[in-house]
């Protein structure tokens, strides 16, 4: 497996505070890697190290197999990024913003129109960027990052503050960039739901430590959905379900069984009702990131 990004036991401190702790990321080439963690987990700091905005220690950070500390310029040429707010001039149109950057980078202006089309902003090309919606600004920021045709994109919470439409637009754009243009994309978020439909791979960090890394299928295995059952007699309900072969667990006054098929849930319901137990509610639940974190931390 070729790795676009690899960190080997990376550490980083702000004063006394250890913000990145023995972090070993492996981002396969061609993947959309969801870099997940709650606020303050160390995502932005890690991304800044990958961009050498914070100094990358020797032999800890590798971009396409090369030590970033030793091959800084060469590695950074292969990277495009959107960290925090995109650097956009509000008084210029989207097209002018891109032309401006083309001039700075010594790139043909023809790239500007191509990138605007790629991020779906052709119709708004002449509009002042200051009048763009937040989602349009983010897409313009991504177009700016793409001008130099980098192989690897690092996007720090690109959907932060966007409405559902904006989130879908960014999601579709990332999928197109990976599948049609062969880009590798590392995208950070604190919301699993935002990432899981886009990402092929996931890394979860908390307090600078990697708690999980793997494919989205590996993660889904861990976040198996469950069915929560509220009854008037949880103890007897659990015993009955167990006897019928359901691996029923209690969570407070609720019983939880693994999510199977609707017919299977109906069967469990029938079993309980026929035994004279009142079933108040039967509800499929997906573990959210917070619960997944708890689970993953517990297993560590
Ligand atoms: N320049 C700095 N000086 C001191 N501490 C900092 C600095 N930047 C970040 N930190 C601290 O490092 C920790 C990690 O912050 P970081 O921004 O990397 O997290 P994050 O996962 O990106 O969170 P968020 O989703 O809130 O952006 C936090 O406790 C933060 O307060």
Short mmCIF file of C-alpha atoms and ligand atoms in Angstrom, two decimals:
data_model
loop_
_atom_site.label_atom_id
_atom_site.label_comp_id
_atom_site.label_asym_id
_atom_site.label_seq_id
_atom_site.Cartn_x
_atom_site.Cartn_y
_atom_site.Cartn_z
CA UNK A 1 0.00 0.00 0.00
CA UNK A 2 1.46 3.38 -1.02
CA UNK A 3 1.01 5.98 1.68
CA UNK A 4 0.36 9.62 0.83
CA UNK A 5 0.89 10.59 4.47
CA UNK A 6 2.61 8.71 7.22
CA UNK A 7 3.48 9.94 10.70
CA UNK A 8 5.59 7.73 12.94
CA UNK A 9 5.09 8.27 16.66
CA UNK A 10 4.64 12.02 16.19
CA UNK A 11 4.63 14.20 19.32
CA UNK A 12 3.96 17.92 19.66
CA UNK A 13 3.80 20.21 22.68
CA UNK A 14 2.49 23.71 23.24
CA UNK A 15 4.47 24.63 26.35
CA UNK A 16 3.65 21.97 28.95
CA UNK A 17 0.64 20.68 27.06
CA UNK A 18 1.16 17.61 24.90
CA UNK A 19 -1.22 18.15 21.99
CA UNK A 20 -0.08 15.31 19.71
CA UNK A 21 0.82 12.06 21.42
CA UNK A 22 2.71 9.23 19.65
CA UNK A 23 0.53 9.72 16.60
CA UNK A 24 1.06 7.23 13.76
CA UNK A 25 -1.21 8.09 10.86
CA UNK A 26 -1.31 6.08 7.66
CA UNK A 27 -3.20 7.75 4.84
CA UNK A 28 -3.30 5.52 1.75
CA UNK A 29 -2.78 7.15 -1.64
CA UNK A 30 -6.13 7.72 -3.37
CA UNK A 31 -8.14 7.59 -0.14
CA UNK A 32 -10.54 10.09 1.37
CA UNK A 33 -9.29 9.95 4.93
CA UNK A 34 -11.69 11.27 7.57
CA UNK A 35 -9.62 12.70 10.41
CA UNK A 36 -12.02 12.73 13.32
CA UNK A 37 -11.94 13.95 16.86
CA UNK A 38 -13.77 16.26 19.26
CA UNK A 39 -12.88 19.93 19.63
CA UNK A 40 -9.36 20.37 20.91
CA UNK A 41 -8.32 16.80 20.00
CA UNK A 42 -5.29 18.02 18.04
CA UNK A 43 -6.55 17.81 14.45
CA UNK A 44 -5.63 21.34 13.36
CA UNK A 45 -2.23 21.08 15.06
CA UNK A 46 -1.52 17.81 13.20
CA UNK A 47 -2.62 19.32 9.88
CA UNK A 48 -0.38 22.34 10.51
CA UNK A 49 2.56 19.99 11.15
CA UNK A 50 1.78 18.16 7.87
CA UNK A 51 1.86 21.54 6.12
CA UNK A 52 5.06 22.48 7.94
CA UNK A 53 3.29 25.55 9.37
CA UNK A 54 4.42 24.08 12.68
CA UNK A 55 7.84 22.57 12.46
CA UNK A 56 7.80 18.92 11.47
CA UNK A 57 10.36 16.92 13.48
CA UNK A 58 12.85 14.77 11.59
CA UNK A 59 11.93 11.22 10.62
CA UNK A 60 8.40 11.57 11.96
CA UNK A 61 6.39 12.92 9.03
CA UNK A 62 6.50 11.41 5.55
CA UNK A 63 4.69 12.77 2.49
CA UNK A 64 4.58 10.21 -0.33
CA UNK A 65 7.34 8.34 1.45
CA UNK A 66 9.70 11.30 1.84
CA UNK A 67 10.71 12.86 5.12
CA UNK A 68 8.98 16.26 5.22
CA UNK A 69 11.76 17.79 7.32
CA UNK A 70 14.31 16.92 4.64
CA UNK A 71 12.24 17.38 1.48
CA UNK A 72 10.17 20.36 2.51
CA UNK A 73 9.75 22.29 -0.74
CA UNK A 74 9.35 19.21 -2.90
CA UNK A 75 6.72 17.76 -0.52
CA UNK A 76 4.79 21.01 -0.08
CA UNK A 77 4.52 21.33 -3.88
CA UNK A 78 2.43 18.18 -3.86
CA UNK A 79 0.07 19.56 -1.20
CA UNK A 80 -2.97 21.81 -1.36
CA UNK A 81 -4.79 22.93 1.76
CA UNK A 82 -7.71 24.72 3.29
CA UNK A 83 -7.07 25.45 6.97
CA UNK A 84 -9.33 27.77 8.93
CA UNK A 85 -10.79 30.56 6.76
CA UNK A 86 -10.00 30.51 3.03
CA UNK A 87 -7.81 33.47 2.05
CA UNK A 88 -10.32 35.23 -0.19
CA UNK A 89 -10.54 38.88 -1.24
CA UNK A 90 -14.18 39.87 -0.72
CA UNK A 91 -14.05 42.85 -3.10
CA UNK A 92 -12.91 40.65 -6.00
CA UNK A 93 -15.03 38.17 -7.95
CA UNK A 94 -14.38 34.45 -7.64
CA UNK A 95 -12.65 34.49 -11.01
CA UNK A 96 -10.47 37.48 -10.03
CA UNK A 97 -9.45 35.72 -6.81
CA UNK A 98 -8.30 32.74 -8.83
CA UNK A 99 -6.58 34.88 -11.51
CA UNK A 100 -4.74 36.68 -8.76
CA UNK A 101 -3.45 33.41 -7.33
CA UNK A 102 -2.52 32.15 -10.83
CA UNK A 103 -0.34 35.23 -11.23
CA UNK A 104 1.33 34.61 -7.86
CA UNK A 105 1.98 30.97 -8.68
CA UNK A 106 3.00 31.60 -12.29
CA UNK A 107 0.21 29.36 -13.55
CA UNK A 108 -1.81 29.88 -16.77
CA UNK A 109 -5.02 31.83 -16.11
CA UNK A 110 -6.91 29.15 -18.02
CA UNK A 111 -6.71 27.00 -14.85
CA UNK A 112 -9.00 29.49 -13.05
CA UNK A 113 -12.06 28.80 -15.21
CA UNK A 114 -11.37 25.08 -15.08
CA UNK A 115 -11.21 25.05 -11.27
CA UNK A 116 -14.35 27.20 -10.96
CA UNK A 117 -16.18 24.67 -13.13
CA UNK A 118 -14.81 21.80 -11.04
CA UNK A 119 -16.18 23.26 -7.79
CA UNK A 120 -19.47 24.30 -9.44
CA UNK A 121 -18.98 28.06 -9.30
CA UNK A 122 -18.99 28.92 -13.02
CA UNK A 123 -22.32 30.76 -12.75
CA UNK A 124 -21.01 32.86 -9.86
CA UNK A 125 -17.62 33.54 -11.47
CA UNK A 126 -18.25 37.29 -11.86
CA UNK A 127 -19.95 37.80 -8.52
CA UNK A 128 -17.98 39.44 -5.69
CA UNK A 129 -16.64 36.72 -3.40
CA UNK A 130 -17.72 38.77 -0.37
CA UNK A 131 -21.31 38.11 -1.44
CA UNK A 132 -20.84 34.35 -1.69
CA UNK A 133 -22.59 32.05 0.77
CA UNK A 134 -20.37 30.26 3.30
CA UNK A 135 -20.52 27.06 1.23
CA UNK A 136 -19.53 28.95 -1.94
CA UNK A 137 -16.61 30.53 -0.07
CA UNK A 138 -15.44 27.11 1.05
CA UNK A 139 -15.68 25.82 -2.52
CA UNK A 140 -13.73 28.84 -3.76
CA UNK A 141 -11.15 28.06 -1.07
CA UNK A 142 -10.90 24.51 -2.38
CA UNK A 143 -10.59 25.83 -5.97
CA UNK A 144 -7.69 28.02 -4.78
CA UNK A 145 -6.06 25.00 -3.14
CA UNK A 146 -6.46 23.02 -6.38
CA UNK A 147 -4.90 25.60 -8.72
CA UNK A 148 -1.43 24.11 -8.54
CA UNK A 149 -2.90 20.65 -9.20
CA UNK A 150 -1.68 19.08 -5.93
CA UNK A 151 -1.93 15.31 -5.51
CA UNK A 152 -2.84 15.62 -1.86
CA UNK A 153 -5.43 17.91 -0.29
CA UNK A 154 -5.61 18.70 3.43
CA UNK A 155 -8.94 20.21 4.42
CA UNK A 156 -9.53 21.30 8.01
CA UNK A 157 -13.25 21.12 8.85
CA UNK A 158 -14.37 22.34 5.42
CA UNK A 159 -18.04 21.84 6.29
CA UNK A 160 -17.91 23.73 9.59
CA UNK A 161 -20.85 26.13 9.80
CA UNK A 162 -22.41 25.02 6.51
CA UNK A 163 -26.10 24.27 6.08
CA UNK A 164 -27.14 20.77 4.93
CA UNK A 165 -27.03 21.83 1.25
CA UNK A 166 -23.54 23.23 1.65
CA UNK A 167 -22.42 20.03 3.36
CA UNK A 168 -23.79 17.91 0.49
CA UNK A 169 -22.05 20.14 -2.09
CA UNK A 170 -18.67 19.74 -0.36
CA UNK A 171 -19.25 16.01 0.12
CA UNK A 172 -19.98 15.52 -3.60
CA UNK A 173 -17.00 17.65 -4.56
CA UNK A 174 -14.63 15.56 -2.43
CA UNK A 175 -15.94 12.33 -3.96
CA UNK A 176 -15.47 13.77 -7.48
CA UNK A 177 -11.95 14.95 -6.70
CA UNK A 178 -10.97 11.51 -5.46
CA UNK A 179 -12.69 9.40 -8.09
CA UNK A 180 -12.34 11.57 -11.22
CA UNK A 181 -9.07 13.35 -10.44
CA UNK A 182 -7.31 10.73 -8.35
CA UNK A 183 -6.63 13.10 -5.45
CA UNK A 184 -5.84 11.87 -1.96
CA UNK A 185 -7.84 13.90 0.55
CA UNK A 186 -7.45 14.21 4.30
CA UNK A 187 -10.51 15.93 5.70
CA UNK A 188 -10.98 16.70 9.38
CA UNK A 189 -14.27 16.88 11.21
CA UNK A 190 -15.71 16.48 14.67
CA UNK A 191 -18.83 14.82 13.25
CA UNK A 192 -18.75 11.20 12.17
CA UNK A 193 -22.06 11.56 10.31
CA UNK A 194 -20.53 14.19 8.05
CA UNK A 195 -17.59 12.02 7.11
CA UNK A 196 -18.86 8.51 6.96
CA UNK A 197 -20.62 8.80 3.59
CA UNK A 198 -17.58 10.34 1.97
CA UNK A 199 -14.54 8.78 3.58
CA UNK A 200 -12.92 5.52 2.56
CA UNK A 201 -10.68 5.52 5.65
CA UNK A 202 -10.96 7.00 9.12
CA UNK A 203 -8.60 8.00 11.90
CA UNK A 204 -10.09 8.98 15.25
CA UNK A 205 -8.04 10.98 17.73
CA UNK A 206 -8.69 12.30 21.17
CA UNK A 207 -6.25 14.28 23.32
CA UNK A 208 -3.66 13.87 20.57
CA UNK A 209 -3.81 10.06 20.64
CA UNK A 210 -4.94 7.83 17.82
CA UNK A 211 -7.80 5.69 19.10
CA UNK A 212 -8.84 4.06 15.87
CA UNK A 213 -7.56 3.85 12.32
CA UNK A 214 -8.95 1.75 9.49
CA UNK A 215 -11.37 1.55 6.62
CA UNK A 216 -14.88 2.85 6.91
CA UNK A 217 -16.06 -0.78 6.86
CA UNK A 218 -13.85 -1.52 9.91
CA UNK A 219 -15.41 1.44 11.67
CA UNK A 220 -18.95 0.43 10.79
CA UNK A 221 -18.19 -2.95 12.28
CA UNK A 222 -17.45 -1.16 15.56
CA UNK A 223 -20.47 1.10 15.37
CA UNK A 224 -22.98 -1.69 14.78
CA UNK A 225 -26.44 -0.18 15.10
CA UNK A 226 -28.68 -1.52 17.85
CA UNK A 227 -32.39 -1.64 18.61
CA UNK A 228 -33.39 -0.09 21.94
CA UNK A 229 -36.42 -1.66 23.60
CA UNK A 230 -38.39 -0.01 26.42
CA UNK A 231 -40.59 -2.36 28.43
CA UNK A 232 -42.35 -2.50 31.78
CA UNK A 233 -40.13 -5.43 32.87
CA UNK A 234 -36.55 -5.16 31.54
CA UNK A 235 -35.19 -8.00 33.67
CA UNK A 236 -37.68 -10.60 32.41
CA UNK A 237 -37.48 -9.16 28.89
CA UNK A 238 -33.71 -9.67 28.83
CA UNK A 239 -34.02 -13.23 30.12
CA UNK A 240 -36.65 -14.07 27.50
CA UNK A 241 -34.65 -12.51 24.66
CA UNK A 242 -31.51 -14.33 25.79
CA UNK A 243 -33.36 -17.64 25.86
CA UNK A 244 -34.52 -16.96 22.28
CA UNK A 245 -30.93 -16.41 21.17
CA UNK A 246 -30.75 -12.59 21.12
CA UNK A 247 -27.53 -11.20 22.65
CA UNK A 248 -29.62 -8.72 24.65
CA UNK A 249 -27.82 -6.22 26.87
CA UNK A 250 -29.21 -3.71 29.34
CA UNK A 251 -28.45 -0.01 29.22
CA UNK A 252 -30.20 1.63 32.17
CA UNK A 253 -33.81 0.48 31.99
CA UNK A 254 -33.48 -0.25 28.28
CA UNK A 255 -32.72 -3.51 26.51
CA UNK A 256 -30.49 -3.40 23.44
CA UNK A 257 -30.23 -6.02 20.75
CA UNK A 258 -28.12 -5.83 17.57
CA UNK A 259 -29.89 -4.27 14.58
CA UNK A 260 -30.78 -7.07 12.16
CA UNK A 261 -33.83 -6.91 9.88
CA UNK A 262 -37.26 -5.31 10.52
CA UNK A 263 -38.74 -8.82 10.53
CA UNK A 264 -36.28 -9.83 13.24
CA UNK A 265 -37.29 -6.85 15.41
CA UNK A 266 -40.96 -7.68 14.90
CA UNK A 267 -40.18 -11.21 16.06
CA UNK A 268 -38.51 -9.92 19.25
CA UNK A 269 -41.49 -7.63 19.86
CA UNK A 270 -43.95 -10.53 19.39
CA UNK A 271 -41.97 -12.70 21.78
CA UNK A 272 -42.16 -10.08 24.52
CA UNK A 273 -45.81 -9.15 23.98
CA UNK A 274 -46.88 -12.81 23.95
CA UNK A 275 -45.11 -13.27 27.28
CA UNK A 276 -47.29 -10.49 28.73
CA UNK A 277 -44.58 -7.80 28.75
CA UNK A 278 -45.69 -4.32 27.70
CA UNK A 279 -43.39 -2.94 24.98
CA UNK A 280 -43.49 0.87 25.14
CA UNK A 281 -41.01 1.58 22.37
CA UNK A 282 -38.72 -0.22 19.95
CA UNK A 283 -36.26 2.05 18.26
CA UNK A 284 -33.21 1.52 16.01
CA UNK A 285 -30.21 3.51 17.27
CA UNK A 286 -26.85 4.22 15.70
CA UNK A 287 -23.95 4.87 17.99
CA UNK A 288 -22.87 8.45 17.60
CA UNK A 289 -19.27 9.50 17.67
CA UNK A 290 -19.40 10.18 21.37
CA UNK A 291 -20.52 6.64 22.17
CA UNK A 292 -18.07 5.24 19.69
CA UNK A 293 -15.33 7.19 21.44
CA UNK A 294 -16.38 5.71 24.76
CA UNK A 295 -16.38 2.23 23.27
CA UNK A 296 -13.04 2.68 21.57
CA UNK A 297 -11.43 4.19 24.67
CA UNK A 298 -12.83 1.35 26.76
CA UNK A 299 -11.26 -1.18 24.39
CA UNK A 300 -7.92 0.63 24.67
N1 LIG B 1 -1.00 28.23 19.27
C1 LIG B 1 -1.35 27.52 20.34
N2 LIG B 1 -0.80 27.74 21.54
C2 LIG B 1 -1.14 27.01 22.63
N3 LIG B 1 -2.04 26.01 22.61
C3 LIG B 1 -2.64 25.74 21.45
C4 LIG B 1 -2.33 26.46 20.24
N4 LIG B 1 -3.09 25.95 19.22
C5 LIG B 1 -3.83 24.96 19.77
N5 LIG B 1 -3.57 24.82 21.09
C6 LIG B 1 -4.18 23.83 22.00
O1 LIG B 1 -3.92 22.55 21.48
C7 LIG B 1 -5.04 21.68 21.64
C8 LIG B 1 -5.41 21.07 20.32
O2 LIG B 1 -5.93 22.09 19.48
P1 LIG B 1 -6.29 21.84 17.95
O3 LIG B 1 -6.75 23.15 17.39
O4 LIG B 1 -5.18 21.15 17.28
O5 LIG B 1 -7.51 20.84 18.08
P2 LIG B 1 -8.63 20.45 17.03
O6 LIG B 1 -8.80 18.99 17.14
O7 LIG B 1 -8.30 21.00 15.69
O8 LIG B 1 -9.89 21.16 17.62
P3 LIG B 1 -11.00 22.08 16.92
O9 LIG B 1 -11.96 21.13 16.30
O10 LIG B 1 -11.58 22.79 18.10
O11 LIG B 1 -10.28 22.99 15.96
C9 LIG B 1 -6.12 22.51 22.30
O12 LIG B 1 -6.11 22.23 23.67
C10 LIG B 1 -5.71 23.93 22.02
O13 LIG B 1 -6.13 24.77 23.04
#
